[in-house]
């Protein structure tokens, strides 16, 4: 069925009195805010840069939708979708499939002023990063690319860029992540992304160190292997300790780094350093999750399932 022809601006304003009349018994509605200051409750069917198509409360189902020129509209207040308010109240607990549906349904409004489509896209991308499937992380990058390129809100675009970096880190695309982090840190004083990248690089070095020592049990006698082994060890420890040394008030990251540095020392067989780092952790950050994981570790050969290898909790 073809939509009703666009209402001329003069005629559109003339019928505002009854269009803007309160409606009862309706679900949450979209609202057109007009440049005259008047508002029109409705259900938006489509919107472009030039035309908005909508249905009015009480219209017959078989009646053609109305349309108006966007030059008469100051902005559109988009109604929340079913379940959206609950998701926004606690997005970290929202089922991924719920976030995916909200994003799919709202993405058509991406870039429209006052639409929260981009914010929902970022929440969906973060939920994907909490999963363990690299395909999910790739999907998160695709979503973040759309949001950072098209959303109207500068903060949401920035959030999309940060989430994209987290996805690059999870995929171990470190060169790309490093460039993105440099660009973002030039715009903000927040060291969070740099800390995340350093931690991921250190974990990668530690994995390489473990593999190298397993493949070369006599590494100390090998003039070719020994320098690489020592480089991996020292670079991993240096990166793990950076939050503690330079951002000590960020307790979670600093404590996590100390715990991981202790693990690196254990892998390297450096028991004295391992004990010293754990002592610092327990003394300075006793109430952190890392300190809880560190308590009772006395055997230098003991390994742990590192909780910091999990997806970022955003």
Short mmCIF file of C-alpha atoms in Angstrom, two decimals:
data_model
loop_
_atom_site.label_atom_id
_atom_site.label_comp_id
_atom_site.label_asym_id
_atom_site.label_seq_id
_atom_site.Cartn_x
_atom_site.Cartn_y
_atom_site.Cartn_z
CA UNK A 1 0.00 0.00 0.00
CA UNK A 2 1.39 3.40 -0.94
CA UNK A 3 1.98 5.94 1.83
CA UNK A 4 -0.15 9.03 2.06
CA UNK A 5 1.38 11.93 0.09
CA UNK A 6 3.64 14.20 2.12
CA UNK A 7 1.64 16.84 3.94
CA UNK A 8 2.62 20.40 2.97
CA UNK A 9 4.15 22.25 5.89
CA UNK A 10 1.25 24.71 6.21
CA UNK A 11 -1.32 21.93 6.18
CA UNK A 12 0.79 19.82 8.50
CA UNK A 13 0.88 22.56 11.10
CA UNK A 14 -2.82 23.24 10.70
CA UNK A 15 -3.81 19.78 11.89
CA UNK A 16 -1.47 19.73 14.88
CA UNK A 17 -4.23 20.47 17.33
CA UNK A 18 -5.83 17.08 16.86
CA UNK A 19 -2.63 15.24 16.02
CA UNK A 20 -1.07 16.30 19.30
CA UNK A 21 -4.12 15.44 21.38
CA UNK A 22 -3.35 12.95 24.18
CA UNK A 23 -3.94 9.32 23.26
CA UNK A 24 -4.90 6.58 25.68
CA UNK A 25 -4.45 2.84 25.72
CA UNK A 26 -1.36 2.92 23.49
CA UNK A 27 2.04 1.34 23.87
CA UNK A 28 5.13 3.58 24.10
CA UNK A 29 5.08 5.98 21.17
CA UNK A 30 7.54 7.85 19.06
CA UNK A 31 7.13 11.62 19.24
CA UNK A 32 7.74 14.19 16.53
CA UNK A 33 9.01 17.44 18.05
CA UNK A 34 8.19 20.20 15.59
CA UNK A 35 9.97 23.47 15.10
CA UNK A 36 6.79 25.21 16.27
CA UNK A 37 7.30 23.65 19.72
CA UNK A 38 4.38 21.26 19.31
CA UNK A 39 4.66 17.49 19.61
CA UNK A 40 2.98 14.68 17.68
CA UNK A 41 2.73 11.20 19.26
CA UNK A 42 2.95 8.60 16.51
CA UNK A 43 4.60 5.40 15.34
CA UNK A 44 7.51 6.07 12.99
CA UNK A 45 7.59 3.70 10.02
CA UNK A 46 10.48 5.23 8.09
CA UNK A 47 12.66 8.30 8.19
CA UNK A 48 15.09 9.78 5.68
CA UNK A 49 16.91 13.09 5.50
CA UNK A 50 13.88 14.58 3.75
CA UNK A 51 10.74 12.67 4.77
CA UNK A 52 9.37 11.01 7.89
CA UNK A 53 6.59 8.45 7.46
CA UNK A 54 4.41 7.65 10.46
CA UNK A 55 1.09 6.34 11.71
CA UNK A 56 -1.12 8.28 14.09
CA UNK A 57 -2.85 6.86 17.17
CA UNK A 58 -6.21 5.39 16.28
CA UNK A 59 -5.58 5.09 12.56
CA UNK A 60 -7.21 2.13 10.85
CA UNK A 61 -4.78 -0.67 10.04
CA UNK A 62 -5.56 -0.43 6.34
CA UNK A 63 -5.23 3.36 6.25
CA UNK A 64 -2.16 4.67 4.43
CA UNK A 65 0.56 6.09 6.70
CA UNK A 66 1.13 9.83 6.87
CA UNK A 67 4.34 11.55 5.89
CA UNK A 68 5.84 14.98 6.49
CA UNK A 69 8.89 16.91 5.43
CA UNK A 70 11.80 16.79 7.85
CA UNK A 71 12.30 20.54 7.52
CA UNK A 72 9.26 20.94 9.80
CA UNK A 73 10.73 18.60 12.44
CA UNK A 74 13.12 19.76 15.15
CA UNK A 75 13.91 16.21 16.27
CA UNK A 76 12.31 12.81 16.80
CA UNK A 77 12.01 11.14 20.18
CA UNK A 78 12.15 7.43 19.46
CA UNK A 79 10.17 5.14 21.76
CA UNK A 80 12.00 2.28 23.48
CA UNK A 81 11.43 -1.18 22.07
CA UNK A 82 9.88 -3.94 24.21
CA UNK A 83 12.46 -5.06 26.77
CA UNK A 84 14.83 -2.18 26.00
CA UNK A 85 14.44 -0.38 29.33
CA UNK A 86 15.30 -3.55 31.26
CA UNK A 87 18.40 -4.09 29.14
CA UNK A 88 19.60 -0.52 29.60
CA UNK A 89 19.10 -0.79 33.36
CA UNK A 90 21.71 -3.57 33.58
CA UNK A 91 23.27 -4.28 30.16
CA UNK A 92 25.98 -6.58 31.56
CA UNK A 93 23.29 -9.10 32.54
CA UNK A 94 21.30 -8.87 29.31
CA UNK A 95 21.24 -12.08 27.24
CA UNK A 96 23.31 -11.65 24.05
CA UNK A 97 20.36 -12.67 21.89
CA UNK A 98 18.25 -9.88 23.43
CA UNK A 99 20.93 -7.30 22.68
CA UNK A 100 21.28 -8.66 19.16
CA UNK A 101 17.54 -8.30 18.53
CA UNK A 102 17.45 -4.76 19.90
CA UNK A 103 20.43 -3.79 17.74
CA UNK A 104 18.91 -5.40 14.66
CA UNK A 105 15.60 -3.63 15.18
CA UNK A 106 17.14 -0.24 16.02
CA UNK A 107 20.05 -0.20 13.55
CA UNK A 108 17.82 1.29 10.84
CA UNK A 109 17.83 4.46 12.95
CA UNK A 110 21.62 4.61 13.24
CA UNK A 111 22.78 8.16 12.66
CA UNK A 112 19.40 9.75 13.40
CA UNK A 113 19.70 12.46 16.09
CA UNK A 114 18.36 11.39 19.48
CA UNK A 115 18.35 7.72 18.44
CA UNK A 116 20.18 5.36 20.79
CA UNK A 117 20.78 2.80 18.03
CA UNK A 118 24.54 3.29 18.18
CA UNK A 119 24.63 2.87 21.96
CA UNK A 120 22.73 -0.41 21.62
CA UNK A 121 25.20 -1.49 18.95
CA UNK A 122 28.11 -0.88 21.31
CA UNK A 123 26.38 -2.85 24.07
CA UNK A 124 25.83 -5.72 21.66
CA UNK A 125 29.50 -5.62 20.58
CA UNK A 126 30.62 -5.74 24.22
CA UNK A 127 28.35 -8.73 24.84
CA UNK A 128 29.98 -10.48 21.88
CA UNK A 129 33.40 -9.85 23.42
CA UNK A 130 32.30 -11.63 26.58
CA UNK A 131 32.00 -14.81 24.51
CA UNK A 132 34.82 -17.16 23.60
CA UNK A 133 34.27 -17.44 19.84
CA UNK A 134 36.67 -15.39 17.65
CA UNK A 135 33.84 -15.09 15.13
CA UNK A 136 31.94 -13.12 17.77
CA UNK A 137 34.91 -10.80 18.16
CA UNK A 138 35.05 -10.27 14.41
CA UNK A 139 31.35 -9.46 14.45
CA UNK A 140 31.97 -6.93 17.22
CA UNK A 141 34.45 -5.12 14.99
CA UNK A 142 31.92 -4.96 12.14
CA UNK A 143 29.30 -3.45 14.47
CA UNK A 144 31.75 -0.95 15.95
CA UNK A 145 32.84 0.12 12.48
CA UNK A 146 29.24 0.93 11.56
CA UNK A 147 28.66 2.86 14.76
CA UNK A 148 31.88 4.88 14.72
CA UNK A 149 31.27 5.89 11.12
CA UNK A 150 27.58 6.76 11.33
CA UNK A 151 26.35 7.56 14.83
CA UNK A 152 25.35 11.14 15.59
CA UNK A 153 26.69 11.13 19.16
CA UNK A 154 30.41 11.82 19.61
CA UNK A 155 30.56 9.89 22.90
CA UNK A 156 28.95 6.82 21.33
CA UNK A 157 31.39 6.98 18.41
CA UNK A 158 34.24 7.11 20.93
CA UNK A 159 32.80 4.14 22.85
CA UNK A 160 32.61 2.21 19.58
CA UNK A 161 36.28 2.94 18.86
CA UNK A 162 37.30 1.76 22.34
CA UNK A 163 35.25 -1.41 22.05
CA UNK A 164 36.76 -2.04 18.63
CA UNK A 165 40.23 -1.87 20.20
CA UNK A 166 39.19 -4.46 22.79
CA UNK A 167 38.09 -6.73 19.94
CA UNK A 168 41.40 -6.24 18.12
CA UNK A 169 43.24 -7.13 21.32
CA UNK A 170 41.20 -10.30 21.82
CA UNK A 171 42.00 -11.28 18.23
CA UNK A 172 45.70 -10.50 18.91
CA UNK A 173 45.78 -8.02 16.04
CA UNK A 174 48.24 -6.03 18.08
CA UNK A 175 49.68 -3.79 15.36
CA UNK A 176 46.22 -2.49 14.50
CA UNK A 177 45.32 -2.15 18.16
CA UNK A 178 48.50 -0.20 18.88
CA UNK A 179 47.67 2.38 16.19
CA UNK A 180 44.10 2.74 17.43
CA UNK A 181 45.24 3.12 21.03
CA UNK A 182 47.74 5.82 20.04
CA UNK A 183 45.00 7.76 18.26
CA UNK A 184 42.57 7.45 21.15
CA UNK A 185 45.05 8.32 23.89
CA UNK A 186 45.93 11.48 21.96
CA UNK A 187 42.31 12.56 22.54
CA UNK A 188 41.91 11.55 26.18
CA UNK A 189 43.96 11.20 29.36
CA UNK A 190 42.43 7.81 30.18
CA UNK A 191 45.19 5.14 30.20
CA UNK A 192 42.70 2.25 30.23
CA UNK A 193 43.22 1.12 26.65
CA UNK A 194 47.00 1.34 26.93
CA UNK A 195 46.84 -0.82 30.06
CA UNK A 196 44.62 -3.36 28.29
CA UNK A 197 46.94 -3.52 25.30
CA UNK A 198 50.06 -3.89 27.45
CA UNK A 199 48.41 -6.66 29.43
CA UNK A 200 47.42 -8.56 26.28
CA UNK A 201 50.93 -8.21 24.84
CA UNK A 202 52.42 -9.45 28.11
CA UNK A 203 50.10 -12.47 28.18
CA UNK A 204 51.11 -13.26 24.60
CA UNK A 205 54.81 -13.03 25.53
CA UNK A 206 54.24 -15.29 28.53
CA UNK A 207 52.56 -17.92 26.36
CA UNK A 208 55.52 -17.79 23.99
CA UNK A 209 57.92 -18.08 26.93
CA UNK A 210 56.16 -21.19 28.23
CA UNK A 211 56.22 -22.79 24.78
CA UNK A 212 59.87 -21.88 24.16
CA UNK A 213 61.04 -23.36 27.46
CA UNK A 214 59.01 -26.52 26.87
CA UNK A 215 60.58 -26.97 23.44
CA UNK A 216 64.08 -26.09 24.68
CA UNK A 217 64.57 -27.52 28.19
CA UNK A 218 68.32 -26.79 27.92
CA UNK A 219 67.77 -23.18 26.82
CA UNK A 220 70.44 -21.88 29.21
CA UNK A 221 73.10 -23.66 27.15
CA UNK A 222 71.77 -22.49 23.78
CA UNK A 223 73.30 -19.20 22.61
CA UNK A 224 70.49 -18.71 20.09
CA UNK A 225 67.53 -19.54 22.32
CA UNK A 226 68.70 -17.93 25.56
CA UNK A 227 68.48 -14.27 24.40
CA UNK A 228 64.95 -14.74 23.07
CA UNK A 229 63.86 -16.53 26.23
CA UNK A 230 65.24 -13.73 28.40
CA UNK A 231 63.62 -11.07 26.21
CA UNK A 232 60.21 -12.68 26.48
CA UNK A 233 60.55 -13.07 30.23
CA UNK A 234 61.69 -9.52 30.98
CA UNK A 235 59.30 -7.83 28.55
CA UNK A 236 56.36 -9.75 29.98
CA UNK A 237 57.26 -8.78 33.54
CA UNK A 238 57.88 -5.15 32.57
CA UNK A 239 54.48 -4.88 30.90
CA UNK A 240 52.69 -6.64 33.76
CA UNK A 241 54.18 -4.19 36.28
CA UNK A 242 53.38 -0.96 34.41
CA UNK A 243 49.94 -0.41 35.96
CA UNK A 244 51.43 -0.86 39.45
CA UNK A 245 54.37 1.43 38.72
CA UNK A 246 52.58 4.18 36.79
CA UNK A 247 48.87 3.87 37.59
CA UNK A 248 48.86 2.47 41.10
CA UNK A 249 45.51 4.01 42.01
CA UNK A 250 43.82 1.81 39.40
CA UNK A 251 43.73 -1.01 41.89
CA UNK A 252 42.16 -3.75 39.77
CA UNK A 253 44.63 -3.40 36.91
CA UNK A 254 47.64 -2.87 39.20
CA UNK A 255 46.80 -5.92 41.32
CA UNK A 256 46.16 -8.03 38.22
CA UNK A 257 49.56 -7.02 36.85
CA UNK A 258 51.33 -8.02 40.06
CA UNK A 259 49.62 -11.41 40.06
CA UNK A 260 50.59 -12.00 36.44
CA UNK A 261 54.15 -10.85 37.08
CA UNK A 262 54.35 -13.45 39.84
CA UNK A 263 53.20 -16.07 37.36
CA UNK A 264 55.90 -14.99 34.90
CA UNK A 265 58.54 -15.27 37.63
CA UNK A 266 57.23 -18.75 38.48
CA UNK A 267 57.50 -19.84 34.85
CA UNK A 268 61.05 -18.50 34.77
CA UNK A 269 61.92 -20.31 37.99
CA UNK A 270 62.63 -17.07 39.86
CA UNK A 271 61.15 -17.94 43.25
CA UNK A 272 62.54 -14.95 45.17
CA UNK A 273 61.01 -12.44 42.75
CA UNK A 274 57.74 -14.35 42.70
CA UNK A 275 57.44 -14.18 46.49
CA UNK A 276 58.38 -10.49 46.56
CA UNK A 277 55.74 -9.56 44.00
CA UNK A 278 53.04 -11.56 45.78
CA UNK A 279 54.00 -9.89 49.07
CA UNK A 280 53.53 -6.46 47.45
CA UNK A 281 50.18 -7.53 46.05
CA UNK A 282 48.86 -8.78 49.38
CA UNK A 283 50.18 -5.77 51.28
CA UNK A 284 49.03 -3.01 48.91
CA UNK A 285 45.86 -4.42 47.34
CA UNK A 286 44.54 -6.91 49.91
CA UNK A 287 40.88 -6.56 48.96
CA UNK A 288 41.17 -7.24 45.23
CA UNK A 289 40.26 -10.39 43.32
CA UNK A 290 43.92 -10.76 42.38
CA UNK A 291 44.91 -10.81 46.06
CA UNK A 292 42.30 -13.48 46.75
CA UNK A 293 43.78 -15.58 43.94
CA UNK A 294 47.30 -15.04 45.28
CA UNK A 295 46.66 -16.17 48.84
CA UNK A 296 48.08 -19.58 49.58
CA UNK A 297 50.37 -19.70 46.54
CA UNK A 298 53.59 -21.13 47.90
CA UNK A 299 54.65 -23.62 45.25
CA UNK A 300 56.59 -21.86 42.44
CA UNK A 301 55.58 -24.58 40.01
CA UNK A 302 51.90 -23.93 40.71
CA UNK A 303 50.04 -22.49 37.75
CA UNK A 304 46.69 -20.78 37.75
CA UNK A 305 43.79 -20.27 35.44
CA UNK A 306 44.27 -16.57 34.85
CA UNK A 307 40.99 -14.70 35.33
CA UNK A 308 42.42 -11.75 33.39
CA UNK A 309 42.32 -13.70 30.12
CA UNK A 310 38.55 -13.38 30.14
CA UNK A 311 36.65 -10.94 27.93
CA UNK A 312 36.56 -7.28 29.03
CA UNK A 313 33.71 -6.51 31.45
CA UNK A 314 32.22 -3.30 30.02
#
